[in-house]
Short mmCIF file of C-alpha atoms and ligand atoms in Angstrom, two decimals:
data_model
loop_
_atom_site.label_atom_id
_atom_site.label_comp_id
_atom_site.label_asym_id
_atom_site.label_seq_id
_atom_site.Cartn_x
_atom_site.Cartn_y
_atom_site.Cartn_z
CA MET U 1 -36.51 7.82 11.41
CA LEU U 2 -37.27 4.48 12.00
CA SER U 3 -35.75 2.78 9.27
CA THR U 4 -36.11 -2.04 8.06
CA LEU U 5 -33.09 -3.46 6.60
CA ILE U 6 -33.75 -7.50 5.41
CA TYR U 7 -30.96 -10.28 5.00
CA ARG U 8 -30.89 -14.22 3.99
CA SER U 9 -27.66 -15.76 4.13
CA GLN U 10 -26.43 -19.16 4.92
CA LEU U 11 -24.79 -20.42 7.78
CA ALA U 12 -20.66 -22.12 7.67
CA GLY U 13 -20.16 -24.98 9.47
CA SER U 14 -22.67 -26.00 11.58
CA VAL U 15 -24.70 -24.30 15.31
CA SER U 16 -25.80 -26.87 18.13
CA PRO U 17 -29.20 -25.04 19.02
CA GLU U 18 -27.49 -23.85 22.55
CA LYS U 19 -24.97 -21.85 20.53
CA LEU U 20 -27.16 -20.61 18.32
CA LYS U 21 -29.24 -19.79 21.43
CA ALA U 22 -26.36 -18.53 22.86
CA LEU U 23 -25.69 -16.19 19.76
CA VAL U 24 -28.49 -14.75 19.31
CA GLU U 25 -28.46 -13.23 23.12
CA ARG U 26 -25.25 -12.02 23.14
CA ALA U 27 -26.02 -9.70 20.03
CA SER U 28 -29.49 -8.53 21.15
CA ILE U 29 -27.89 -7.02 24.04
CA LYS U 30 -24.89 -5.37 21.28
CA ASN U 31 -27.96 -5.18 19.49
CA ALA U 32 -30.44 -3.05 22.78
CA LYS U 33 -27.52 -0.44 23.15
CA ALA U 34 -28.36 1.02 19.67
CA GLU U 35 -31.76 0.23 20.55
CA VAL U 36 -31.62 -1.41 16.92
CA THR U 37 -34.51 -4.60 17.84
CA GLY U 38 -36.07 -6.68 15.03
CA ILE U 39 -36.29 -10.77 14.19
CA LEU U 40 -34.07 -13.74 12.89
CA LEU U 41 -35.24 -16.22 11.64
CA TYR U 42 -33.73 -19.96 10.80
CA ASP U 43 -34.98 -23.43 9.43
CA GLY U 44 -31.35 -25.75 10.09
CA GLN U 45 -29.98 -23.34 7.21
CA HIS U 46 -30.07 -20.22 6.54
CA PHE U 47 -30.59 -17.33 8.40
CA PHE U 48 -33.78 -14.17 7.48
CA GLN U 49 -33.32 -11.26 9.92
CA VAL U 50 -34.91 -8.25 9.90
CA LEU U 51 -33.73 -5.59 11.00
CA GLU U 52 -34.80 -1.57 12.92
CA GLY U 53 -33.66 1.10 14.93
CA SER U 54 -32.10 4.54 12.99
CA VAL U 55 -31.20 4.68 9.99
CA GLU U 56 -26.85 4.99 11.72
CA ASN U 57 -28.14 2.06 14.03
CA VAL U 58 -29.30 -0.77 11.26
CA HIS U 59 -25.86 0.36 9.16
CA THR U 60 -24.67 0.32 11.38
CA VAL U 61 -25.25 -3.54 12.78
CA PHE U 62 -25.62 -4.82 9.58
CA GLN U 63 -21.74 -3.69 8.89
CA ARG U 64 -20.37 -6.24 11.37
CA ILE U 65 -23.72 -9.39 10.79
CA SER U 66 -21.63 -8.49 6.89
CA GLN U 67 -18.15 -9.04 8.11
CA ASP U 68 -18.99 -12.61 10.26
CA ASP U 69 -17.38 -14.58 8.83
CA ARG U 70 -20.17 -17.66 10.36
CA HIS U 71 -21.78 -17.37 7.59
CA PHE U 72 -21.83 -16.39 3.46
CA ASN U 73 -23.92 -15.90 0.56
CA LEU U 74 -25.41 -12.61 2.33
CA ILE U 75 -27.76 -11.20 -0.22
CA GLU U 76 -29.42 -7.54 1.59
CA LEU U 77 -32.92 -7.70 0.62
CA MET U 78 -34.95 -4.77 1.20
CA ARG U 79 -34.07 -1.25 3.04
CA ASP U 80 -37.26 0.58 4.09
CA TYR U 81 -38.62 2.89 6.42
CA ALA U 82 -41.83 2.93 8.60
CA PRO U 83 -44.07 4.37 11.64
CA ALA U 84 -43.46 1.46 14.28
CA ARG U 85 -41.48 -1.48 14.88
CA ARG U 86 -42.84 -4.68 13.30
CA PHE U 87 -41.86 -6.48 16.37
CA GLY U 88 -42.58 -3.90 19.53
CA GLN U 89 -39.90 -4.29 21.40
CA ALA U 90 -39.44 -7.58 22.24
CA GLY U 91 -35.09 -7.30 21.92
CA MET U 92 -34.03 -9.62 18.66
CA ALA U 93 -35.99 -13.10 19.27
CA LEU U 94 -34.76 -16.24 17.39
CA PHE U 95 -37.41 -17.97 15.72
CA ASP U 96 -36.46 -21.08 14.88
CA LEU U 97 -38.33 -22.02 11.97
CA ARG U 98 -38.01 -26.51 12.82
CA ASP U 99 -39.57 -25.65 16.54
CA TYR U 100 -43.07 -25.59 14.47
CA GLN U 101 -45.14 -27.41 12.69
CA LYS U 102 -45.19 -27.67 8.76
CA HIS U 103 -48.39 -25.65 8.63
CA THR U 104 -48.74 -23.94 11.84
CA VAL U 105 -44.97 -22.12 11.20
CA VAL U 106 -46.53 -18.86 9.35
CA GLU U 107 -49.22 -18.18 12.34
CA ALA U 108 -47.39 -18.68 14.92
CA LEU U 109 -44.56 -16.17 12.72
CA LEU U 110 -47.53 -14.09 12.30
CA LYS U 111 -48.72 -13.38 16.23
CA ARG U 112 -45.38 -12.06 17.38
CA VAL U 113 -46.00 -8.62 14.67
CA THR U 114 -47.23 -5.80 16.69
CA LEU U 115 -48.78 -4.51 13.62
CA THR U 116 -52.50 -3.58 12.90
CA ASP U 117 -54.46 -6.72 11.21
CA GLU U 118 -54.71 -3.93 8.08
CA ARG U 119 -51.08 -3.11 8.38
CA ILE U 120 -49.60 -6.47 8.16
CA ARG U 121 -51.91 -7.33 5.01
CA HIS U 122 -50.31 -4.39 3.07
CA ASP U 123 -47.34 -4.59 4.67
CA ARG U 124 -43.80 -5.43 2.65
CA VAL U 125 -41.42 -6.98 5.10
CA VAL U 126 -44.60 -8.96 6.60
CA LYS U 127 -44.01 -10.45 3.31
CA PHE U 128 -40.47 -11.01 2.70
CA LEU U 129 -41.11 -12.77 6.31
CA ARG U 130 -44.16 -15.25 4.68
CA SER U 131 -42.49 -15.82 2.06
CA PHE U 132 -38.87 -17.55 3.39
CA VAL U 133 -41.10 -19.43 5.83
CA GLU U 134 -43.61 -21.52 3.01
CA GLY U 135 -39.69 -21.92 1.36
CA ARG U 136 -41.57 -19.30 -0.93
CA ASP U 137 -37.75 -17.20 -2.08
CA LYS U 138 -35.74 -19.82 -2.93
CA GLU U 139 -37.12 -19.73 -6.64
CA THR U 140 -34.49 -17.40 -7.36
CA PHE U 141 -32.44 -18.57 -4.59
CA ILE U 142 -29.07 -18.80 -6.59
CA GLY U 143 -26.12 -20.25 -3.88
CA ILE U 144 -22.21 -19.44 -4.72
CA ALA U 145 -19.65 -21.57 -3.65
CA PRO U 146 -17.19 -18.23 -1.32
CA ALA U 147 -14.32 -16.58 -3.84
CA SER U 148 -12.08 -18.43 -1.54
CA GLU U 149 -12.11 -21.59 -3.90
CA TRP U 150 -11.61 -19.55 -6.56
CA THR U 151 -8.27 -18.03 -8.49
CA LEU U 152 -7.46 -16.11 -11.60
CA THR U 153 -4.68 -17.29 -14.47
CA THR U 154 -2.40 -15.10 -14.53
CA PRO U 155 -2.22 -13.09 -17.76
CA LEU U 156 0.71 -13.61 -20.42
CA THR U 157 2.25 -10.82 -20.88
CA VAL U 158 3.74 -10.44 -24.56
CA SER U 159 0.83 -10.66 -26.56
CA ALA U 160 1.89 -12.21 -29.33
CA VAL U 161 0.43 -8.94 -32.28
CA PRO U 162 2.83 -6.27 -31.23
CA PRO U 163 -0.03 -3.16 -30.94
CA LEU U 164 -0.33 -1.27 -33.62
CA GLN U 165 1.06 1.65 -34.94
CA PRO U 166 -1.35 5.18 -35.27
CA ALA U 167 -0.38 6.94 -37.93
CA ALA U 168 1.09 10.26 -37.65
CA ASP U 169 -2.06 12.35 -38.97
CA GLN U 170 -5.23 9.83 -36.08
CA ARG U 171 -6.71 11.58 -33.66
CA CYS U 172 -8.07 9.69 -31.49
CA GLU U 173 -7.09 5.55 -31.09
CA PHE U 174 -8.60 2.70 -29.93
CA ALA U 175 -8.80 -0.14 -27.17
CA LEU U 176 -9.27 -3.06 -27.80
CA GLN U 177 -11.71 -5.17 -24.60
CA PRO U 178 -12.36 -8.80 -24.90
CA ILE U 179 -15.89 -10.11 -24.38
CA VAL U 180 -15.00 -13.24 -22.91
CA ASP U 181 -17.13 -17.37 -22.83
CA ALA U 182 -15.71 -17.50 -19.45
CA ALA U 183 -17.33 -21.32 -18.94
CA ASN U 184 -15.56 -21.86 -21.94
CA ARG U 185 -12.11 -19.35 -21.53
CA ARG U 186 -13.18 -18.27 -25.35
CA ILE U 187 -13.17 -14.39 -26.24
CA VAL U 188 -15.99 -14.08 -27.65
CA SER U 189 -15.81 -10.75 -28.73
CA CYS U 190 -13.37 -7.46 -28.65
CA GLU U 191 -15.34 -4.62 -28.40
CA ALA U 192 -13.48 -1.56 -29.75
CA LEU U 193 -13.12 1.54 -27.24
CA ILE U 194 -12.32 4.84 -29.06
CA ARG U 195 -9.10 7.16 -27.03
CA GLY U 196 -7.34 10.67 -28.00
CA LEU U 197 -4.44 11.11 -28.52
CA GLN U 198 -2.00 9.45 -25.72
CA GLY U 199 -4.43 7.15 -24.85
CA ALA U 200 -7.17 9.79 -23.41
CA PRO U 201 -10.63 8.99 -23.14
CA PRO U 202 -13.56 9.28 -24.69
CA ALA U 203 -15.76 11.61 -23.05
CA ASP U 204 -12.10 14.07 -23.75
CA TYR U 205 -11.41 12.84 -26.85
CA PHE U 206 -14.68 13.87 -28.46
CA SER U 207 -15.01 16.73 -26.15
CA GLN U 208 -11.93 18.83 -28.60
CA LEU U 209 -14.64 17.84 -31.26
CA PRO U 210 -16.76 21.06 -32.98
CA GLU U 211 -20.20 20.52 -32.09
CA GLY U 212 -21.25 19.76 -35.50
CA GLU U 213 -18.11 17.36 -36.38
CA ARG U 214 -19.56 15.21 -33.89
CA TYR U 215 -21.16 12.63 -36.00
CA GLN U 216 -19.32 12.32 -38.69
CA ALA U 217 -15.89 11.58 -36.72
CA ASP U 218 -17.74 8.89 -34.95
CA LEU U 219 -18.40 7.25 -37.80
CA HIS U 220 -14.60 7.79 -39.51
CA SER U 221 -13.03 7.47 -36.90
CA LYS U 222 -14.33 3.32 -36.40
CA ILE U 223 -11.80 3.17 -39.84
CA TYR U 224 -9.09 3.25 -36.58
CA ALA U 225 -11.14 0.11 -35.24
CA PHE U 226 -11.30 -2.11 -37.72
CA GLN U 227 -7.75 -0.96 -38.77
CA LEU U 228 -6.38 -2.92 -35.50
CA ALA U 229 -8.79 -6.00 -36.39
CA ARG U 230 -6.95 -6.66 -39.67
CA HIS U 231 -4.29 -6.30 -37.92
CA LEU U 232 -4.43 -8.70 -35.27
CA GLY U 233 -5.32 -10.40 -37.30
CA LEU U 234 -9.10 -10.81 -36.27
CA ARG U 235 -11.21 -14.04 -37.67
CA GLU U 236 -13.13 -15.98 -34.87
CA GLN U 237 -14.72 -13.24 -32.73
CA THR U 238 -16.21 -10.23 -33.61
CA LEU U 239 -15.24 -6.75 -33.50
CA SER U 240 -17.44 -4.93 -31.86
CA VAL U 241 -17.86 -1.47 -32.28
CA ASN U 242 -19.39 1.34 -30.42
CA LEU U 243 -21.87 3.71 -31.99
CA LEU U 244 -24.00 7.00 -31.77
CA PRO U 245 -27.08 5.85 -33.66
CA MET U 246 -27.34 9.82 -35.15
CA SER U 247 -24.26 9.03 -36.64
CA LEU U 248 -25.61 7.32 -39.07
CA VAL U 249 -29.50 9.28 -39.45
CA MET U 250 -27.81 12.34 -40.49
CA ILE U 251 -24.85 11.61 -41.82
CA ASP U 252 -26.00 10.52 -45.76
CA ASP U 253 -25.17 7.18 -47.01
CA ALA U 254 -23.77 6.23 -42.98
CA VAL U 255 -24.18 2.93 -43.07
CA GLU U 256 -22.51 2.15 -47.12
CA HIS U 257 -20.21 4.24 -45.84
CA LEU U 258 -19.79 2.01 -42.55
CA ILE U 259 -19.78 -1.35 -45.36
CA GLN U 260 -17.21 -0.35 -47.55
CA GLN U 261 -14.36 0.86 -43.99
CA ILE U 262 -15.52 -2.75 -43.03
CA ARG U 263 -14.30 -5.13 -46.71
CA GLN U 264 -11.41 -2.48 -47.01
CA GLN U 265 -10.00 -4.10 -43.78
CA GLY U 266 -10.52 -7.64 -45.14
CA LEU U 267 -13.39 -7.60 -42.20
CA ARG U 268 -16.83 -9.76 -43.17
CA PRO U 269 -19.70 -8.03 -42.14
CA GLU U 270 -20.95 -10.13 -40.29
CA GLN U 271 -18.30 -10.03 -38.17
CA VAL U 272 -19.08 -6.64 -36.86
CA VAL U 273 -21.78 -5.76 -34.13
CA VAL U 274 -23.22 -2.04 -33.57
CA GLU U 275 -23.36 -0.87 -29.86
CA VAL U 276 -26.10 1.68 -29.26
CA THR U 277 -27.50 3.38 -25.34
CA GLU U 278 -30.68 3.00 -24.26
CA ASP U 279 -31.06 6.58 -24.65
CA GLU U 280 -29.75 7.19 -27.51
CA VAL U 281 -32.23 5.12 -28.74
CA ILE U 282 -35.48 5.70 -27.17
CA SER U 283 -34.42 10.10 -28.18
CA ARG U 284 -34.85 9.76 -31.91
CA PHE U 285 -36.69 6.08 -32.56
CA ASP U 286 -38.14 6.48 -36.03
CA ALA U 287 -34.99 7.60 -37.37
CA PHE U 288 -32.96 4.59 -35.70
CA GLN U 289 -35.65 2.48 -36.86
CA PHE U 290 -34.44 3.27 -40.16
CA ALA U 291 -30.79 2.76 -39.47
CA VAL U 292 -31.44 -0.37 -37.84
CA ARG U 293 -33.18 -1.62 -40.63
CA GLN U 294 -29.58 -1.12 -43.63
CA LEU U 295 -27.59 -2.65 -41.12
CA LYS U 296 -29.91 -5.60 -40.34
CA ALA U 297 -30.36 -6.34 -44.23
CA ALA U 298 -25.52 -5.89 -44.55
CA GLY U 299 -25.78 -9.09 -42.01
CA ILE U 300 -24.27 -6.06 -39.07
CA SER U 301 -25.39 -7.19 -35.50
CA LEU U 302 -26.66 -5.47 -33.27
CA ALA U 303 -26.35 -4.84 -28.84
CA LEU U 304 -28.52 -2.87 -26.23
CA ASP U 305 -24.98 -1.34 -24.41
CA ASP U 306 -26.22 -0.24 -20.52
CA PHE U 307 -29.19 -1.85 -20.72
CA GLY U 308 -30.64 -0.88 -17.27
CA ALA U 309 -28.82 2.48 -16.57
CA GLY U 310 -31.45 4.76 -19.07
CA PHE U 311 -34.57 5.33 -18.90
CA ALA U 312 -36.29 3.19 -21.06
CA GLY U 313 -35.51 -0.48 -19.43
CA LEU U 314 -37.81 -3.94 -20.61
CA SER U 315 -40.21 -1.62 -22.14
CA LEU U 316 -37.92 -0.20 -25.15
CA LEU U 317 -37.56 -4.40 -26.04
CA ALA U 318 -41.19 -3.87 -26.85
CA ASP U 319 -40.23 -1.88 -29.38
CA PHE U 320 -37.05 -3.40 -30.80
CA GLN U 321 -35.21 -6.29 -30.59
CA PRO U 322 -31.50 -6.44 -30.40
CA ASP U 323 -29.45 -9.23 -31.32
CA LYS U 324 -27.85 -8.82 -27.83
CA VAL U 325 -28.35 -6.44 -25.01
CA LYS U 326 -25.35 -6.04 -22.75
CA ILE U 327 -26.14 -5.26 -18.37
CA ASP U 328 -24.61 -2.01 -17.47
CA ARG U 329 -22.47 -2.67 -14.36
CA LYS U 330 -24.91 -0.35 -13.01
CA LEU U 331 -26.43 -3.24 -12.34
CA ILE U 332 -23.61 -5.63 -11.54
CA ILE U 333 -21.72 -3.97 -9.28
CA ASP U 334 -22.00 -6.46 -6.40
CA ILE U 335 -25.15 -8.70 -8.20
CA HIS U 336 -23.59 -11.40 -5.28
CA ARG U 337 -24.87 -9.66 -2.31
CA SER U 338 -27.98 -6.87 -2.95
CA GLY U 339 -31.50 -9.33 -3.68
CA PRO U 340 -33.47 -5.61 -6.05
CA ARG U 341 -29.62 -6.20 -8.82
CA GLN U 342 -31.18 -10.08 -8.42
CA ALA U 343 -34.26 -9.51 -9.57
CA ILE U 344 -34.25 -6.68 -12.57
CA VAL U 345 -31.31 -9.10 -14.24
CA LEU U 346 -32.82 -12.59 -13.18
CA ALA U 347 -35.60 -10.65 -15.51
CA ILE U 348 -33.62 -9.02 -18.47
CA LEU U 349 -32.55 -12.48 -18.41
CA LYS U 350 -35.84 -14.75 -18.46
CA CYS U 351 -37.38 -11.95 -21.48
CA CYS U 352 -33.96 -12.21 -23.75
CA GLN U 353 -34.13 -15.87 -23.12
CA VAL U 354 -37.73 -15.73 -24.56
CA LEU U 355 -36.66 -13.15 -27.18
CA GLU U 356 -33.13 -14.97 -27.87
CA ILE U 357 -31.81 -12.28 -27.30
CA THR U 358 -27.91 -12.64 -26.38
CA VAL U 359 -26.95 -11.32 -22.74
CA ILE U 360 -23.81 -9.87 -22.14
CA ALA U 361 -23.17 -8.79 -18.12
CA GLU U 362 -20.51 -5.88 -18.11
CA GLY U 363 -18.09 -4.38 -15.70
CA VAL U 364 -17.34 -7.46 -13.56
CA GLU U 365 -14.99 -7.04 -11.15
CA LYS U 366 -15.68 -9.26 -8.95
CA ILE U 367 -14.62 -13.60 -8.82
CA GLU U 368 -19.01 -12.69 -6.58
CA GLU U 369 -20.51 -11.28 -9.42
CA TRP U 370 -18.51 -13.46 -11.50
CA LEU U 371 -19.73 -16.73 -9.80
CA TRP U 372 -23.71 -15.58 -9.34
CA LEU U 373 -23.95 -14.43 -13.10
CA GLU U 374 -22.78 -17.51 -14.50
CA GLY U 375 -25.82 -19.43 -11.14
CA ALA U 376 -27.83 -17.50 -12.71
CA GLY U 377 -27.27 -18.64 -15.92
CA VAL U 378 -25.11 -16.45 -17.85
CA ARG U 379 -22.49 -16.77 -19.79
CA TYR U 380 -20.85 -13.56 -21.89
CA TYR U 381 -18.77 -11.68 -20.07
CA GLN U 382 -16.69 -8.26 -19.89
CA GLY U 383 -14.69 -6.93 -16.93
CA PHE U 384 -12.04 -5.65 -15.38
CA LEU U 385 -12.04 -8.76 -13.75
CA PHE U 386 -10.72 -10.70 -16.55
CA ALA U 387 -8.65 -7.78 -19.04
CA ARG U 388 -8.37 -3.78 -19.02
CA PRO U 389 -8.77 -2.69 -22.58
CA ALA U 390 -5.44 -1.91 -24.19
CA LEU U 391 -4.50 0.67 -26.19
CA ASN U 392 -3.99 -0.49 -29.27
CA ALA U 393 -3.90 -4.09 -28.72
CA LEU U 394 -5.96 -7.12 -27.71
CA PRO U 395 -4.92 -8.10 -23.74
CA ALA U 396 -4.64 -11.59 -21.94
CA VAL U 397 -7.33 -12.40 -19.87
CA SER U 398 -7.61 -13.98 -16.64
CA TRP U 399 -9.77 -16.28 -16.11
CA PRO U 400 -10.92 -18.01 -13.14
CA ALA U 401 -9.83 -21.34 -11.97
CA ARG U 402 -10.58 -23.20 -8.76
CA ARG U 403 -8.36 -23.51 -6.89
CA PRO U 404 -6.12 -26.21 -6.75
P1 LIG D 501 -19.70 1.54 -23.08
O1 LIG D 501 -19.29 1.04 -24.66
O2 LIG D 501 -19.76 0.85 -22.18
O3 LIG D 501 -17.93 0.99 -22.62
C1 LIG D 501 -17.12 0.36 -21.46
C2 LIG D 501 -16.65 1.08 -21.02
O4 LIG D 501 -16.60 0.59 -19.31
C3 LIG D 501 -15.95 1.07 -21.11
O5 LIG D 501 -15.24 2.69 -20.87
C4 LIG D 501 -14.34 0.20 -20.51
O6 LIG D 501 -13.62 0.66 -19.99
C5 LIG D 501 -15.09 0.69 -18.93
N1 LIG D 501 -15.20 -1.14 -18.23
C6 LIG D 501 -15.04 -1.88 -19.01
N2 LIG D 501 -15.25 -2.62 -17.97
C7 LIG D 501 -14.76 -2.43 -16.63
C8 LIG D 501 -14.71 -3.29 -15.48
O7 LIG D 501 -15.45 -4.04 -15.15
N3 LIG D 501 -15.32 -1.43 -14.55
C9 LIG D 501 -15.26 -0.36 -15.09
N4 LIG D 501 -16.22 0.60 -14.16
N5 LIG D 501 -15.73 -0.10 -16.19
C10 LIG D 501 -15.53 -0.66 -17.08
P2 LIG D 501 -14.59 3.77 -21.69
O8 LIG D 501 -13.87 2.95 -23.02
O9 LIG D 501 -13.55 5.23 -20.79
O10 LIG D 501 -16.04 3.99 -22.86
C11 LIG D 501 -16.74 4.28 -22.15
C12 LIG D 501 -17.86 4.83 -23.34
O11 LIG D 501 -17.51 5.03 -23.85
C13 LIG D 501 -18.33 4.08 -23.65
O12 LIG D 501 -19.39 3.24 -22.81
C14 LIG D 501 -19.13 4.59 -24.56
O13 LIG D 501 -20.41 4.58 -24.51
C15 LIG D 501 -18.40 5.33 -25.07
N6 LIG D 501 -17.36 5.41 -26.39
C16 LIG D 501 -16.42 4.94 -27.08
N7 LIG D 501 -16.03 4.39 -27.85
C17 LIG D 501 -17.05 4.88 -28.38
C18 LIG D 501 -17.10 5.03 -29.72
O14 LIG D 501 -15.80 5.60 -30.99
N8 LIG D 501 -17.89 6.20 -30.29
C19 LIG D 501 -19.43 6.40 -29.92
N9 LIG D 501 -19.65 6.35 -30.01
N10 LIG D 501 -18.43 6.26 -27.65
C20 LIG D 501 -17.64 5.97 -28.06
MN1 LIG D 502 -19.62 -0.70 -25.37
MN1 LIG D 503 -21.94 -0.40 -21.66
#
């Protein structure tokens, strides 16, 4: 099967036109053996390459290209399948945009395309090519500094407050993970993540509960999260707790009960954020709306968790606007290299900006992911890059810092 891959990258350092030509010719010979053909566009600063060939060979060639340190900021824009090659069997042609006048460059490029006129009009690859040549893709291009220019501060190993000792009859505990404003090195919130005994994962805790006790246990467990917040003396930061929306719907006076628990531990409702996931919200939307009204009336904020991982996506925001949206890790992973993820996250950011919804990027593990997200305008983060959850304690945070 014929597959196509498009990427875009930036030249590291400089290269003379002769050297570039020689480089492409050498690569072309290697690619020819694998029957990978296409075109390489260059504008003096950026590369834009279309690779066509079998799925496996395109993948292998692309792996090799990705590891080449003569370019950086490499972003995979498209992977698709097609009935025929766009550039015939012409090997890998180099197309230097600087050799053409602005008003003739598109025409010159289209002359190279070996598809029928009709196919050219509808072909996504051709549209991508035009967008690069006309400079339209610059609107969404976010260049980031090489990760090697950055390091992480070593967190202090000793916390000022010792971990909370859980009571003997307690059947669950909480781990805390900070949500940070990385640029200003501030912890803005702590998310309480439920754990079974000895720090067992949340799924273990919930699966050992009898079916009928799930919501009750979920709601009542929050007392331990609030206790932990009190123990740590949380004041400036908010405490984010996860709740199944049905825990608020199925249990009588759930919201009142929650508020009572909050006050008992010396916290204010304004300090508490309730996180709910997209799928849970849409499955019982009307019932959930009732709980939302009660929470908001009490001063508690709402965050939509794992946004983008569920079925609803942006359409959910048409009917329900939370205070915060947490973008799921599935969309964050390797965002600095993925054109589709970048496009989706930029759209979420734009939408949330217009609606004045705070955005948090979840599951940030790499400096590069953080750098790209900063460039896109994200301010709040949660992820192993900054801190892993700590059982019964607030973990210290590693902050990104420029290497001296
Ligand atoms: P969540 O609310 O999306 O919580 C974030 C999860 O992502 C946590 O897993 C956290 O450890 C993990 N995480 C954070 N940063 C990273 C990262 O950089 N990389 C990766 N790979 N993972 C990261 P955890 O603690 O296992 O929680 C899983 C889910 O369990 C939570 O997802 C939440 O939906 C649910 N949960 C946790 N506590 C409660 C609770 O009290 N009640 C209810 N109903 N659900 C809870
Ligand atoms: Mn959560
Ligand atoms: Mn989440």
